[in-house]
Coordinates of N, CA and C in Angstrom, one line a residue:
M1 N -203.0 -87.7 25.4 CA -201.7 -87.5 25.7 C -201.1 -88.8 26.3
V2 N -199.9 -89.2 25.8 CA -199.3 -90.4 26.2 C -198.4 -90.1 27.5
A3 N -198.6 -90.9 28.5 CA -197.8 -90.7 29.7 C -196.7 -91.7 29.8
I4 N -195.5 -91.3 30.0 CA -194.4 -92.2 30.1 C -194.1 -92.4 31.6
T5 N -194.1 -93.7 32.0 CA -193.9 -94.0 33.4 C -192.4 -93.7 33.8
P6 N -192.2 -93.4 35.1 CA -190.8 -93.1 35.5 C -189.8 -94.3 35.3
G7 N -190.3 -95.5 35.3 CA -189.4 -96.7 35.1 C -188.9 -96.7 33.7
V8 N -189.7 -96.4 32.7 CA -189.3 -96.4 31.3 C -188.3 -95.2 31.1
T9 N -188.5 -94.1 31.7 CA -187.6 -93.0 31.6 C -186.2 -93.4 32.2
F10 N -186.3 -94.0 33.4 CA -185.1 -94.4 34.1 C -184.3 -95.4 33.2
I11 N -184.9 -96.4 32.6 CA -184.3 -97.4 31.8 C -183.6 -96.7 30.6
F12 N -184.4 -95.9 29.9 CA -183.8 -95.2 28.7 C -182.6 -94.3 29.0
Y13 N -182.7 -93.7 30.2 CA -181.6 -92.8 30.6 C -180.3 -93.6 30.8
Y14 N -180.4 -94.7 31.5 CA -179.2 -95.5 31.8 C -178.7 -96.3 30.7
V15 N -179.6 -96.8 29.8 CA -179.2 -97.4 28.6 C -178.4 -96.4 27.7
N16 N -178.9 -95.2 27.6 CA -178.2 -94.2 26.9 C -176.9 -93.9 27.5
A17 N -176.8 -93.8 28.8 CA -175.5 -93.5 29.5 C -174.5 -94.6 29.3
L18 N -175.0 -95.8 29.3 CA -174.0 -96.9 29.1 C -173.6 -97.1 27.6
A19 N -174.5 -96.7 26.7 CA -174.2 -96.9 25.3 C -173.3 -95.7 24.7
M20 N -173.4 -94.6 25.3 CA -172.7 -93.4 24.8 C -171.2 -93.6 24.7
P21 N -170.5 -94.1 25.7 CA -169.1 -94.3 25.5 C -168.7 -95.1 24.3
Y22 N -169.5 -96.2 24.1 CA -169.2 -97.1 22.9 C -169.4 -96.3 21.6
V23 N -170.5 -95.5 21.5 CA -170.8 -94.8 20.3 C -169.7 -93.7 20.1
F24 N -169.4 -93.0 21.2 CA -168.3 -92.0 21.1 C -167.0 -92.6 20.6
F25 N -166.6 -93.7 21.2 CA -165.3 -94.3 20.9 C -165.4 -94.8 19.4
R26 N -166.5 -95.3 19.0 CA -166.6 -95.9 17.7 C -166.5 -94.7 16.6
F27 N -167.2 -93.6 16.9 CA -167.2 -92.5 16.0 C -165.8 -91.8 16.0
L28 N -165.1 -91.8 17.1 CA -163.7 -91.3 17.2 C -162.8 -92.2 16.3
L29 N -162.9 -93.5 16.4 CA -162.1 -94.4 15.6 C -162.4 -94.2 14.1
E30 N -163.7 -94.1 13.7 CA -164.1 -93.8 12.3 C -163.5 -92.5 11.8
F31 N -163.6 -91.5 12.7 CA -163.0 -90.2 12.3 C -161.5 -90.3 12.0
L32 N -160.8 -91.0 13.0 CA -159.4 -91.1 12.8 C -159.0 -92.0 11.6
N33 N -159.9 -93.0 11.3 CA -159.6 -93.8 10.2 C -159.8 -93.1 8.9
E34 N -160.8 -92.2 8.8 CA -161.0 -91.4 7.6 C -159.8 -90.4 7.4
R35 N -159.2 -90.0 8.4 CA -158.0 -89.1 8.3 C -156.8 -89.8 8.0
G36 N -156.8 -91.2 7.9 CA -155.7 -92.0 7.6 C -154.7 -92.2 8.7
V37 N -155.2 -92.1 9.9 CA -154.3 -92.3 11.1 C -153.9 -93.8 11.2
F38 N -154.8 -94.7 10.9 CA -154.6 -96.1 11.0 C -154.0 -96.7 9.7
G39 N -154.0 -96.0 8.7 CA -153.7 -96.5 7.4 C -154.8 -97.4 6.9
R40 N -154.5 -98.6 6.5 CA -155.5 -99.6 6.0 C -156.0 -100.4 7.2
Y41 N -155.4 -100.3 8.3 CA -155.7 -101.1 9.5 C -156.8 -100.5 10.4
M42 N -157.9 -101.2 10.7 CA -158.9 -100.7 11.6 C -158.8 -101.6 12.8
P43 N -158.8 -101.0 14.0 CA -158.7 -101.8 15.2 C -159.9 -102.8 15.3
P44 N -159.6 -104.0 15.9 CA -160.6 -105.0 16.0 C -161.7 -104.6 16.9
T45 N -162.8 -105.3 16.8 CA -164.0 -105.0 17.6 C -163.8 -105.2 19.1
W46 N -163.0 -106.2 19.4 CA -162.7 -106.4 20.9 C -162.0 -105.2 21.5
L47 N -161.1 -104.6 20.7 CA -160.4 -103.4 21.2 C -161.4 -102.2 21.4
V48 N -162.3 -102.1 20.4 CA -163.3 -101.0 20.6 C -164.2 -101.2 21.8
V49 N -164.6 -102.5 22.0 CA -165.4 -102.8 23.2 C -164.6 -102.5 24.5
L50 N -163.4 -103.0 24.5 CA -162.5 -102.8 25.7 C -162.3 -101.3 25.9
G51 N -162.0 -100.5 24.9 CA -161.9 -99.1 25.0 C -163.1 -98.4 25.6
S52 N -164.3 -98.9 25.1 CA -165.6 -98.4 25.6 C -165.8 -98.7 27.1
I53 N -165.4 -99.9 27.5 CA -165.6 -100.3 28.9 C -164.7 -99.5 29.8
L54 N -163.4 -99.2 29.3 CA -162.5 -98.4 30.1 C -162.8 -97.0 30.1
L55 N -163.5 -96.5 29.0 CA -163.9 -95.1 28.9 C -165.0 -94.7 29.9
L56 N -165.8 -95.7 30.3 CA -166.9 -95.4 31.3 C -166.4 -95.0 32.6
P57 N -165.5 -95.7 33.3 CA -165.0 -95.2 34.5 C -164.2 -93.9 34.4
L58 N -163.5 -93.7 33.3 CA -162.8 -92.4 33.1 C -163.8 -91.3 33.0
I59 N -164.9 -91.4 32.3 CA -165.9 -90.4 32.2 C -166.5 -90.1 33.6
S60 N -166.8 -91.2 34.4 CA -167.4 -91.0 35.7 C -166.4 -90.3 36.6
T61 N -165.1 -90.6 36.5 CA -164.1 -89.9 37.4 C -164.0 -88.5 37.0
I62 N -164.0 -88.1 35.7 CA -164.0 -86.7 35.3 C -165.2 -86.0 35.8
R63 N -166.4 -86.7 35.7 CA -167.6 -86.0 36.1 C -167.6 -85.8 37.6
M64 N -167.0 -86.7 38.4 CA -167.0 -86.5 39.9 C -166.0 -85.4 40.2
I65 N -164.9 -85.3 39.5 CA -163.9 -84.2 39.8 C -164.5 -82.9 39.4
Y66 N -165.2 -82.8 38.3 CA -165.8 -81.6 37.9 C -166.9 -81.1 38.9
K67 N -167.7 -82.1 39.4 CA -168.8 -81.8 40.4 C -168.2 -81.3 41.7
T68 N -167.1 -81.9 42.1 CA -166.4 -81.4 43.3 C -165.9 -80.0 43.2
L69 N -165.2 -79.7 42.1 CA -164.7 -78.4 41.8 C -165.9 -77.4 41.7
H70 N -166.9 -77.8 41.1 CA -168.1 -76.9 40.9 C -168.7 -76.6 42.3
D71 N -168.8 -77.6 43.2 CA -169.4 -77.4 44.5 C -168.5 -76.5 45.3
R72 N -167.2 -76.7 45.2 CA -166.3 -75.8 46.0 C -166.4 -74.4 45.6
R73 N -166.4 -74.2 44.3 CA -166.5 -72.8 43.8 C -167.8 -72.1 44.2
R74 N -168.9 -72.9 44.1 CA -170.2 -72.3 44.4 C -170.2 -72.0 45.9
A75 N -169.7 -72.9 46.7 CA -169.7 -72.6 48.2 C -168.8 -71.4 48.5
A76 N -167.7 -71.3 47.8 CA -166.9 -70.1 48.1 C -167.6 -68.8 47.6
K77 N -168.3 -68.9 46.5 CA -169.0 -67.8 46.0 C -170.1 -67.3 47.0
L78 N -170.8 -68.3 47.6 CA -171.8 -68.0 48.6 C -171.3 -67.8 50.0
G79 N -170.0 -67.9 50.2 CA -169.5 -67.8 51.5 C -169.8 -68.9 52.5
A80 N -170.1 -70.1 51.9 CA -170.5 -71.2 52.7 C -169.3 -72.2 52.8
R81 N -169.5 -73.2 53.6 CA -168.5 -74.3 53.8 C -169.2 -75.6 53.4
L82 N -168.3 -76.5 52.8 CA -168.8 -77.8 52.4 C -168.9 -78.7 53.6
V83 N -169.7 -79.7 53.6 CA -169.8 -80.7 54.6 C -168.6 -81.6 54.5
R84 N -168.1 -81.9 55.7 CA -166.9 -82.8 55.7 C -167.2 -84.2 55.2
R85 N -166.3 -84.8 54.5 CA -166.4 -86.1 54.0 C -165.8 -87.1 55.0
I86 N -166.4 -88.3 55.1 CA -165.8 -89.3 55.9 C -164.8 -90.1 55.0
D87 N -163.6 -90.2 55.4 CA -162.6 -91.0 54.7 C -162.5 -92.4 55.3
G88 N -163.0 -93.3 54.6 CA -162.9 -94.7 55.1 C -161.7 -95.4 54.5
K89 N -161.4 -96.6 55.0 CA -160.2 -97.3 54.6 C -160.5 -98.2 53.3
S90 N -161.8 -98.5 53.1 CA -162.1 -99.4 52.0 C -162.9 -98.7 50.9
I91 N -163.1 -99.4 49.8 CA -163.8 -98.8 48.7 C -165.2 -98.6 49.1
G92 N -165.7 -97.4 48.8 CA -167.1 -97.1 49.1 C -167.4 -96.8 50.6
N93 N -166.4 -96.7 51.4 CA -166.5 -96.5 52.8 C -167.4 -97.6 53.5
I94 N -167.2 -98.8 53.0 CA -167.9 -100.0 53.6 C -167.5 -100.2 55.0
D95 N -166.3 -99.9 55.4 CA -165.9 -100.1 56.8 C -166.6 -99.1 57.7
V96 N -166.9 -97.9 57.2 CA -167.6 -96.9 58.0 C -169.1 -97.4 58.2
M97 N -169.6 -97.9 57.1 CA -171.0 -98.4 57.1 C -171.1 -99.6 58.1
A98 N -170.1 -100.5 58.1 CA -170.1 -101.6 59.0 C -170.0 -101.2 60.5
A99 N -169.2 -100.1 60.7 CA -169.1 -99.6 62.1 C -170.4 -99.0 62.5
L100 N -171.1 -98.3 61.6 CA -172.4 -97.7 62.0 C -173.4 -98.8 62.2
R101 N -173.4 -99.8 61.5 CA -174.3 -100.9 61.7 C -174.0 -101.6 63.0
R102 N -172.8 -101.9 63.4 CA -172.4 -102.4 64.7 C -172.9 -101.5 65.8
S103 N -172.7 -100.2 65.6 CA -173.2 -99.3 66.7 C -174.7 -99.3 66.8
R104 N -175.4 -99.4 65.7 CA -176.8 -99.5 65.8 C -177.3 -100.8 66.4
D105 N -176.6 -101.9 66.1 CA -177.0 -103.2 66.7 C -176.8 -103.3 68.2
T106 N -175.7 -102.7 68.6 CA -175.3 -102.8 70.1 C -176.0 -101.7 70.9
G107 N -176.4 -100.6 70.2 CA -177.0 -99.5 70.9 C -176.1 -98.4 71.4
Y108 N -174.8 -98.6 71.1 CA -173.8 -97.6 71.4 C -173.4 -96.8 70.2
L109 N -173.3 -95.5 70.4 CA -172.8 -94.7 69.3 C -171.3 -94.4 69.6

């Protein structure tokens, strides 16, 4: 029996996750081209790559919104409450992490 290490599984998963928007976008363009949407014009490769790059954050945002709604519905179904979120002022709550680090370094909470 061949054992696949966790690192190889991790790499294949994320390569797949990064390649799928490009593949999806490319198949969508081919499908629309077969239907005659573009006429004889096919979008250039740079536009396909740009669309794929912009599609990745869009998919991630939709996935996060879906997960939040799913968690809220599940908590309501179980009669539970969700843990409060910390709303920081910067991207990724870096300001909150910096404040926690300063508190840890000085010894004051």
